[in-house]
Short mmCIF file of N, CA, C and O in Angstrom, two decimals:
data_model
loop_
_atom_site.label_atom_id
_atom_site.label_comp_id
_atom_site.label_asym_id
_atom_site.label_seq_id
_atom_site.Cartn_x
_atom_site.Cartn_y
_atom_site.Cartn_z
N UNK A 25 2.67 -5.29 -22.20
CA UNK A 25 2.23 -6.42 -20.01
C UNK A 25 0.49 -7.37 -20.71
O UNK A 25 -0.61 -6.71 -21.01
N UNK A 26 0.62 -7.98 -19.49
CA UNK A 26 -0.25 -9.51 -19.36
C UNK A 26 -1.55 -8.85 -18.61
O UNK A 26 -0.48 -8.51 -17.45
N UNK A 27 -3.03 -8.57 -18.98
CA UNK A 27 -3.50 -8.63 -18.08
C UNK A 27 -4.27 -9.42 -17.37
O UNK A 27 -4.98 -10.22 -17.34
N UNK A 28 -4.28 -9.33 -15.35
CA UNK A 28 -4.67 -10.70 -14.70
C UNK A 28 -5.38 -10.05 -13.89
O UNK A 28 -4.81 -8.82 -13.21
N UNK A 29 -6.42 -11.02 -13.03
CA UNK A 29 -7.43 -10.54 -11.80
C UNK A 29 -5.63 -10.94 -10.94
O UNK A 29 -4.79 -12.64 -11.79
N UNK A 30 -5.73 -10.63 -9.57
CA UNK A 30 -4.40 -11.17 -8.49
C UNK A 30 -4.83 -12.87 -9.18
O UNK A 30 -6.38 -12.80 -8.26
N UNK A 31 -4.32 -13.38 -8.21
CA UNK A 31 -4.59 -14.56 -8.19
C UNK A 31 -5.26 -15.19 -6.56
O UNK A 31 -4.69 -14.61 -5.78
N UNK A 32 -5.89 -16.39 -6.41
CA UNK A 32 -5.99 -17.19 -5.74
C UNK A 32 -5.06 -17.63 -4.78
O UNK A 32 -3.85 -17.76 -5.10
N UNK A 33 -5.41 -17.47 -3.01
CA UNK A 33 -4.48 -17.47 -2.23
C UNK A 33 -5.17 -18.33 -1.64
O UNK A 33 -6.48 -18.43 -1.00
N UNK A 34 -3.91 -19.10 -0.36
CA UNK A 34 -4.62 -20.08 0.27
C UNK A 34 -5.46 -19.31 1.80
O UNK A 34 -4.05 -18.34 2.24
N UNK A 35 -6.25 -18.99 1.38
CA UNK A 35 -7.76 -18.98 3.15
C UNK A 35 -6.59 -19.19 4.58
O UNK A 35 -6.10 -20.26 4.15
N UNK A 36 -7.21 -18.59 5.47
CA UNK A 36 -7.61 -17.40 5.02
C UNK A 36 -6.58 -16.38 5.16
O UNK A 36 -5.48 -16.17 4.87
N UNK A 37 -7.30 -15.38 4.59
CA UNK A 37 -6.34 -13.80 3.88
C UNK A 37 -7.25 -12.58 4.43
O UNK A 37 -7.99 -12.88 4.34
N UNK A 38 -7.01 -11.74 4.38
CA UNK A 38 -7.65 -10.71 4.06
C UNK A 38 -7.79 -9.00 2.92
O UNK A 38 -6.90 -9.77 2.21
N UNK A 39 -8.94 -8.66 2.98
CA UNK A 39 -8.95 -8.29 2.00
C UNK A 39 -9.10 -6.29 2.45
O UNK A 39 -10.00 -6.46 3.52
N UNK A 40 -9.03 -5.70 1.95
CA UNK A 40 -9.70 -4.07 1.88
C UNK A 40 -9.72 -3.56 1.14
O UNK A 40 -9.31 -3.59 0.12
N UNK A 41 -11.11 -3.35 0.56
CA UNK A 41 -11.60 -2.75 -0.93
C UNK A 41 -12.40 -0.91 0.45
O UNK A 41 -12.79 -0.76 0.67
N UNK A 42 -11.51 -0.54 -0.71
CA UNK A 42 -12.02 1.42 -0.85
C UNK A 42 -12.53 1.10 -2.74
O UNK A 42 -12.32 1.72 -2.94
N UNK A 43 -13.95 1.83 -2.00
CA UNK A 43 -14.01 2.48 -3.30
C UNK A 43 -14.77 4.22 -2.75
O UNK A 43 -14.67 4.26 -1.37
N UNK A 44 -14.26 5.04 -4.08
CA UNK A 44 -14.22 6.16 -3.65
C UNK A 44 -14.28 7.08 -4.88
O UNK A 44 -14.29 6.42 -6.12
N UNK A 45 -14.98 7.80 -4.62
CA UNK A 45 -15.42 8.41 -5.74
C UNK A 45 -14.38 10.55 -5.55
O UNK A 45 -14.20 10.84 -4.53
N UNK A 46 -13.39 10.78 -6.86
CA UNK A 46 -12.68 12.41 -6.62
C UNK A 46 -13.36 13.17 -6.90
O UNK A 46 -14.27 13.29 -7.13
N UNK A 47 -11.39 14.38 -6.98
CA UNK A 47 -12.96 15.64 -6.39
C UNK A 47 -12.74 16.08 -7.81
O UNK A 47 -11.32 14.59 -9.25
N UNK A 48 -12.04 16.66 -8.51
CA UNK A 48 -11.30 17.39 -10.17
C UNK A 48 -9.94 17.79 -9.97
O UNK A 48 -9.09 18.19 -10.58
N UNK A 49 -9.36 17.69 -8.31
CA UNK A 49 -7.87 17.96 -8.38
C UNK A 49 -7.48 16.97 -8.00
O UNK A 49 -7.22 15.86 -7.83
N UNK A 50 -6.21 16.42 -9.04
CA UNK A 50 -5.39 15.77 -9.54
C UNK A 50 -4.67 16.07 -9.11
O UNK A 50 -3.24 15.57 -9.65
N UNK A 51 -4.26 17.43 -8.76
CA UNK A 51 -2.45 17.26 -8.83
C UNK A 51 -1.82 16.81 -7.03
O UNK A 51 -2.19 16.58 -6.51
N UNK A 52 -0.87 16.17 -7.75
CA UNK A 52 0.00 15.13 -7.56
C UNK A 52 -0.94 13.95 -7.04
O UNK A 52 0.16 12.94 -6.15
N UNK A 53 -1.59 13.60 -7.84
CA UNK A 53 -1.65 12.62 -7.34
C UNK A 53 -1.48 11.51 -8.19
O UNK A 53 -0.78 10.18 -7.76
N UNK A 54 -0.95 11.24 -8.69
CA UNK A 54 -0.63 10.05 -9.60
C UNK A 54 0.71 9.39 -9.58
O UNK A 54 1.00 8.73 -9.47
N UNK A 55 1.71 9.91 -8.99
CA UNK A 55 2.79 10.48 -8.57
C UNK A 55 2.61 9.94 -6.96
O UNK A 55 3.52 9.36 -6.62
N UNK A 56 2.40 10.19 -5.71
CA UNK A 56 1.32 9.75 -5.19
C UNK A 56 0.94 8.62 -5.28
O UNK A 56 1.61 8.02 -4.54
N UNK A 57 0.84 7.78 -5.44
CA UNK A 57 -0.04 6.95 -6.33
C UNK A 57 1.13 4.84 -6.51
O UNK A 57 0.42 5.11 -6.01
N UNK A 58 1.70 6.02 -7.61
CA UNK A 58 2.86 5.08 -7.57
C UNK A 58 3.69 4.80 -6.48
O UNK A 58 4.49 4.41 -6.88
N UNK A 59 3.77 5.78 -5.32
CA UNK A 59 4.58 5.33 -4.36
C UNK A 59 3.97 4.57 -3.71
O UNK A 59 4.68 4.43 -3.51
N UNK A 60 2.73 5.03 -3.32
CA UNK A 60 1.89 3.75 -2.34
C UNK A 60 2.16 2.53 -2.52
O UNK A 60 2.26 1.55 -2.21
N UNK A 61 2.07 2.29 -4.46
CA UNK A 61 2.02 1.17 -4.78
C UNK A 61 3.42 0.96 -4.32
O UNK A 61 3.97 -0.71 -3.92
N UNK A 62 4.63 1.42 -4.42
CA UNK A 62 5.80 0.78 -4.37
C UNK A 62 5.73 0.32 -2.80
O UNK A 62 6.46 -0.66 -2.49
N UNK A 63 5.91 0.97 -2.36
CA UNK A 63 5.83 1.06 -0.24
C UNK A 63 5.11 -0.07 -0.38
O UNK A 63 5.39 -0.93 0.89
N UNK A 64 4.11 -0.52 -0.28
CA UNK A 64 3.19 -1.42 -0.31
C UNK A 64 3.05 -2.83 -0.96
O UNK A 64 3.30 -3.47 -0.07
N UNK A 65 4.40 -2.98 -1.36
CA UNK A 65 4.66 -3.97 -1.94
C UNK A 65 5.93 -4.65 -1.06
O UNK A 65 6.54 -5.92 -1.33
N UNK A 66 6.20 -3.27 -0.41
CA UNK A 66 7.23 -3.27 0.22
C UNK A 66 7.35 -4.23 1.32
O UNK A 66 8.20 -4.85 2.67
N UNK A 67 5.74 -3.75 1.64
CA UNK A 67 5.11 -4.82 3.21
C UNK A 67 5.46 -6.44 2.92
O UNK A 67 4.41 -7.29 2.64
N UNK A 68 6.17 -7.11 4.19
CA UNK A 68 5.86 -8.33 4.21
C UNK A 68 4.70 -8.68 4.35
O UNK A 68 3.68 -8.59 5.23
N UNK A 69 3.64 -9.76 3.76
CA UNK A 69 2.48 -10.52 3.85
C UNK A 69 1.29 -9.26 2.70
O UNK A 69 0.02 -9.62 3.10
N UNK A 70 1.62 -8.88 1.91
CA UNK A 70 1.03 -8.06 1.17
C UNK A 70 0.91 -8.96 0.02
O UNK A 70 2.08 -9.80 -0.82
N UNK A 71 -0.25 -9.13 -0.80
CA UNK A 71 -0.06 -10.43 -1.61
C UNK A 71 -1.15 -9.57 -2.63
O UNK A 71 -0.18 -10.47 -3.70
N UNK A 72 -1.12 -8.70 -2.87
CA UNK A 72 -1.33 -7.64 -4.62
C UNK A 72 -2.80 -7.30 -3.76
O UNK A 72 -3.70 -6.49 -3.47
N UNK A 73 -2.75 -5.96 -5.10
CA UNK A 73 -4.30 -5.33 -5.59
C UNK A 73 -4.28 -5.55 -6.88
O UNK A 73 -3.56 -5.45 -8.40
N UNK A 74 -6.13 -4.77 -7.23
CA UNK A 74 -6.85 -4.68 -8.09
C UNK A 74 -7.41 -3.18 -7.94
O UNK A 74 -8.17 -2.99 -7.10
N UNK A 75 -7.73 -2.28 -9.58
CA UNK A 75 -8.50 -1.43 -9.76
C UNK A 75 -8.99 -1.13 -9.97
O UNK A 75 -8.56 -1.66 -11.38
N UNK A 76 -10.05 -0.82 -10.66
CA UNK A 76 -10.95 -0.11 -11.17
C UNK A 76 -11.51 0.82 -10.88
O UNK A 76 -11.82 1.53 -9.92
N UNK A 77 -12.45 1.92 -12.04
CA UNK A 77 -12.62 3.35 -12.27
C UNK A 77 -13.87 2.84 -13.57
O UNK A 77 -13.44 3.01 -14.26
N UNK A 78 -14.74 3.14 -12.99
CA UNK A 78 -16.07 3.28 -14.22
C UNK A 78 -15.59 4.35 -14.80
O UNK A 78 -14.96 5.61 -13.33
N UNK A 79 -16.78 4.32 -15.34
CA UNK A 79 -16.37 6.46 -16.67
C UNK A 79 -17.55 7.08 -15.92
O UNK A 79 -17.27 8.92 -16.10
N UNK A 80 -18.44 6.65 -14.74
CA UNK A 80 -19.46 7.10 -14.11
C UNK A 80 -18.16 8.50 -12.59
O UNK A 80 -18.83 9.15 -12.42
N UNK A 81 -17.38 7.66 -12.68
CA UNK A 81 -16.11 7.92 -11.66
C UNK A 81 -15.64 7.46 -10.01
O UNK A 81 -15.56 7.27 -9.39
N UNK A 82 -16.79 5.88 -10.25
CA UNK A 82 -16.52 5.64 -9.61
C UNK A 82 -15.59 5.18 -8.91
O UNK A 82 -15.10 4.09 -9.70
N UNK A 83 -14.38 5.18 -7.87
CA UNK A 83 -13.34 4.32 -8.10
C UNK A 83 -12.99 2.66 -7.03
O UNK A 83 -13.45 3.04 -5.93
N UNK A 84 -12.90 1.95 -7.59
CA UNK A 84 -13.06 0.46 -7.22
C UNK A 84 -11.20 -0.10 -6.67
O UNK A 84 -10.54 -0.49 -7.37
N UNK A 85 -10.16 -0.61 -5.64
CA UNK A 85 -9.47 -1.04 -5.43
C UNK A 85 -9.71 -1.83 -4.21
O UNK A 85 -9.86 -1.48 -3.01
N UNK A 86 -8.98 -2.72 -4.08
CA UNK A 86 -9.00 -3.49 -2.99
C UNK A 86 -7.18 -4.74 -2.85
O UNK A 86 -6.72 -4.90 -4.35
N UNK A 87 -7.52 -5.00 -1.76
CA UNK A 87 -5.87 -5.46 -1.72
C UNK A 87 -5.89 -5.51 -1.28
O UNK A 87 -6.52 -6.34 0.38
N UNK A 88 -4.54 -6.91 -1.40
CA UNK A 88 -5.16 -8.02 -0.34
C UNK A 88 -3.79 -8.46 0.77
O UNK A 88 -2.68 -8.64 0.76
N UNK A 89 -4.27 -8.41 1.94
CA UNK A 89 -2.83 -9.12 2.73
C UNK A 89 -2.94 -10.20 3.65
O UNK A 89 -4.12 -11.25 3.95
N UNK A 90 -1.89 -11.37 3.69
CA UNK A 90 -1.86 -12.32 4.91
C UNK A 90 -2.98 -12.18 5.34
O UNK A 90 -3.52 -13.03 6.22
N UNK A 91 -2.17 -11.62 7.16
CA UNK A 91 -2.50 -11.27 8.25
C UNK A 91 -3.55 -9.84 8.79
O UNK A 91 -2.93 -9.09 7.67
N UNK A 92 -3.56 -9.65 9.95
CA UNK A 92 -3.85 -8.90 9.92
C UNK A 92 -2.52 -8.22 10.02
O UNK A 92 -2.84 -6.41 10.98
N UNK A 93 -1.44 -8.02 11.17
CA UNK A 93 -0.07 -7.45 11.08
C UNK A 93 0.16 -6.57 9.38
O UNK A 93 0.45 -5.72 9.67
N UNK A 94 0.00 -8.05 9.14
CA UNK A 94 0.27 -6.76 7.58
C UNK A 94 -0.70 -5.59 7.50
O UNK A 94 -0.51 -4.49 6.44
N UNK A 95 -1.93 -5.90 7.73
CA UNK A 95 -2.46 -4.49 7.78
C UNK A 95 -2.31 -4.09 7.97
O UNK A 95 -2.67 -2.58 8.31
N UNK A 96 -2.04 -4.01 8.98
CA UNK A 96 -1.60 -2.66 10.23
C UNK A 96 -0.36 -1.98 10.05
O UNK A 96 -0.28 -0.80 10.06
N UNK A 97 0.88 -2.97 9.64
CA UNK A 97 1.73 -2.37 8.93
C UNK A 97 1.46 -1.36 7.74
O UNK A 97 2.69 0.46 7.58
N UNK A 98 0.44 -1.49 6.92
CA UNK A 98 0.14 -0.51 5.81
C UNK A 98 -0.59 0.71 6.28
O UNK A 98 -0.18 1.22 6.33
N UNK A 99 -1.21 0.36 7.55
CA UNK A 99 -2.52 1.34 8.11
C UNK A 99 -0.78 2.68 8.15
O UNK A 99 -1.65 4.25 8.31
N UNK A 100 -0.20 1.95 9.49
CA UNK A 100 0.69 3.05 10.07
C UNK A 100 1.36 3.51 9.37
O UNK A 100 2.69 4.11 10.03
N UNK A 101 2.03 2.57 8.42
CA UNK A 101 3.25 3.93 7.30
C UNK A 101 2.77 4.88 7.58
O UNK A 101 2.10 5.47 6.78
N UNK A 102 3.18 5.90 7.52
CA UNK A 102 3.64 7.20 8.19
C UNK A 102 3.94 8.01 6.96
O UNK A 102 2.75 9.32 6.38
N UNK A 103 4.16 7.39 4.81
CA UNK A 103 3.85 7.87 3.73
C UNK A 103 2.57 8.04 3.27
O UNK A 103 1.86 8.75 2.23
N UNK A 104 1.75 7.09 3.53
CA UNK A 104 0.53 6.22 3.42
C UNK A 104 -0.01 7.26 4.67
O UNK A 104 -1.65 7.85 4.57
N UNK A 105 0.15 7.19 5.62
CA UNK A 105 -0.70 8.24 6.43
C UNK A 105 -0.72 10.07 5.46
O UNK A 105 -1.88 10.81 6.32
N UNK A 106 0.16 10.26 5.21
CA UNK A 106 0.30 11.81 5.14
C UNK A 106 -0.48 11.32 4.09
O UNK A 106 -1.26 11.89 3.63
N UNK A 107 -0.11 10.15 2.74
CA UNK A 107 -1.13 10.33 1.79
C UNK A 107 -2.53 10.14 1.41
O UNK A 107 -3.00 10.88 1.24
N UNK A 108 -2.87 9.75 2.36
CA UNK A 108 -4.16 9.40 3.68
C UNK A 108 -4.61 11.20 4.01
O UNK A 108 -5.88 10.93 3.07
N UNK A 109 -3.98 11.50 5.27
CA UNK A 109 -4.24 13.34 4.36
C UNK A 109 -5.01 13.87 3.68
O UNK A 109 -6.23 14.77 4.21
N UNK A 110 -4.25 13.23 2.87
CA UNK A 110 -4.21 14.51 1.16
C UNK A 110 -5.67 14.48 1.02
O UNK A 110 -5.83 14.76 0.17
N UNK A 111 -5.13 13.15 0.87
CA UNK A 111 -7.31 12.90 0.04
C UNK A 111 -8.15 12.36 0.72
O UNK A 111 -9.12 13.69 -0.28
N UNK A 112 -8.82 13.12 1.91
CA UNK A 112 -9.27 13.66 2.58
C UNK A 112 -9.53 15.30 1.89
O UNK A 112 -10.30 15.43 2.31
N UNK A 113 -7.93 16.10 2.01
CA UNK A 113 -8.24 16.96 2.10
C UNK A 113 -8.63 17.87 0.97
O UNK A 113 -9.26 19.02 0.55
N UNK A 114 -8.22 17.33 -0.64
CA UNK A 114 -7.28 17.75 -1.69
C UNK A 114 -8.16 16.56 -2.60
O UNK A 114 -8.85 17.08 -3.82
N UNK A 115 -9.09 15.29 -2.46
CA UNK A 115 -8.65 14.27 -3.72
C UNK A 115 -9.90 13.36 -3.79
O UNK A 115 -10.30 12.47 -4.51
N UNK A 116 -10.20 13.98 -2.70
CA UNK A 116 -11.42 12.34 -2.74
C UNK A 116 -13.44 13.69 -2.49
O UNK A 116 -13.11 14.31 -1.06
N UNK A 117 -14.11 13.41 -3.04
CA UNK A 117 -15.36 13.34 -2.59
C UNK A 117 -15.66 12.65 -1.35
O UNK A 117 -16.33 13.30 -0.69
N UNK A 118 -16.30 11.67 -1.59
CA UNK A 118 -16.00 10.36 -1.05
C UNK A 118 -15.50 9.31 -0.63
O UNK A 118 -14.49 8.72 -1.95
N UNK A 119 -14.25 8.44 0.14
CA UNK A 119 -14.81 7.21 0.46
C UNK A 119 -15.63 6.49 1.26
O UNK A 119 -15.00 6.83 2.14
N UNK A 120 -15.34 4.64 1.00
CA UNK A 120 -15.27 4.23 1.99
C UNK A 120 -13.73 2.61 2.26
O UNK A 120 -13.92 2.49 1.13
N UNK A 121 -14.12 2.25 3.77
CA UNK A 121 -13.45 1.39 3.20
C UNK A 121 -13.54 0.38 4.25
O UNK A 121 -14.43 0.91 5.56
N UNK A 122 -13.92 -1.46 3.58
CA UNK A 122 -13.97 -2.11 4.11
C UNK A 122 -13.03 -3.18 4.23
O UNK A 122 -12.11 -3.26 3.29
N UNK A 123 -12.87 -3.44 4.69
CA UNK A 123 -11.99 -5.10 5.85
C UNK A 123 -12.57 -5.67 5.74
O UNK A 123 -14.15 -6.51 7.09
N UNK A 124 -12.24 -6.85 4.66
CA UNK A 124 -12.78 -8.32 5.03
C UNK A 124 -12.36 -9.60 5.53
O UNK A 124 -10.93 -10.06 4.25
N UNK A 125 -12.68 -10.89 6.18
CA UNK A 125 -11.63 -12.25 5.88
C UNK A 125 -11.87 -12.91 5.34
O UNK A 125 -13.09 -13.26 4.66
N UNK A 126 -11.14 -13.66 4.14
CA UNK A 126 -11.42 -14.42 2.69
C UNK A 126 -11.51 -15.42 3.91
O UNK A 126 -10.61 -16.12 3.76
N UNK A 127 -12.64 -15.84 3.11
CA UNK A 127 -12.41 -17.86 3.67
C UNK A 127 -12.78 -18.77 2.65
O UNK A 127 -12.66 -19.61 3.04
N UNK A 128 -13.00 -17.96 1.46
CA UNK A 128 -12.72 -19.42 0.49
C UNK A 128 -11.95 -18.33 -1.06
O UNK A 128 -12.36 -17.77 -1.02
N UNK A 129 -10.96 -18.93 -1.84
CA UNK A 129 -10.73 -18.54 -2.91
C UNK A 129 -10.27 -19.41 -3.59
O UNK A 129 -9.83 -20.69 -3.74
N UNK A 130 -10.53 -19.09 -5.38
CA UNK A 130 -10.39 -20.25 -6.16
C UNK A 130 -10.23 -19.16 -7.91
O UNK A 130 -11.38 -18.43 -7.25
N UNK A 131 -10.08 -19.80 -8.32
CA UNK A 131 -9.47 -18.66 -9.94
C UNK A 131 -9.42 -20.45 -10.79
O UNK A 131 -9.73 -21.28 -11.24
N UNK A 132 -9.99 -19.55 -12.15
CA UNK A 132 -10.01 -20.31 -13.06
C UNK A 132 -8.48 -18.88 -14.13
O UNK A 132 -8.62 -17.67 -14.31
N UNK A 133 -8.25 -20.15 -14.64
CA UNK A 133 -7.35 -19.21 -16.05
C UNK A 133 -6.77 -20.30 -17.00
O UNK A 133 -7.30 -21.32 -17.35
N UNK A 134 -7.77 -19.91 -18.48
CA UNK A 134 -7.86 -20.41 -19.60
C UNK A 134 -6.29 -20.22 -20.10
O UNK A 134 -5.44 -19.76 -20.39
N UNK A 135 -5.61 -21.82 -20.91
CA UNK A 135 -4.66 -22.12 -20.71
C UNK A 135 -5.51 -22.31 -22.51
O UNK A 135 -5.56 -23.48 -22.89
N UNK A 136 -4.11 -21.24 -23.22
CA UNK A 136 -3.96 -21.54 -24.83
C UNK A 136 -4.82 -20.49 -25.27
O UNK A 136 -5.19 -20.94 -26.29
#
C-alpha cells in the first residue's frame, strides 16, 4: 500500500478536523472505526480523509467533504451518531471538532 496524502481538490470544499485523546478502553473501537470508514465512503460528496496519532496520544483525523449537504449526511447518519455517543461514553478523554471552508488547495508529487 502506497502512503499518500489526500489529493488537492478544486475549492471550495469543507474539512472537518477531529482532534482527540483516547481513553485506555479500546473495546470495540477498531471494529467501529472500520465500519465508520465504510459508511463515510458511501456518502456522495465525501472526498477522503487522513488520520494520524502522535506517540503521546493526540489523534487528528481530517475529513474532506464537497459541501455542507455531504457533511450533514455524515453527521446525521444513525450509525455514526451511535458511534459518537459511544466515543463520549468510552473511548475519548477529550476531543475537539473544527469545520472549515477550504479556499485554496494544491499539491506536489515527485515523479520517478
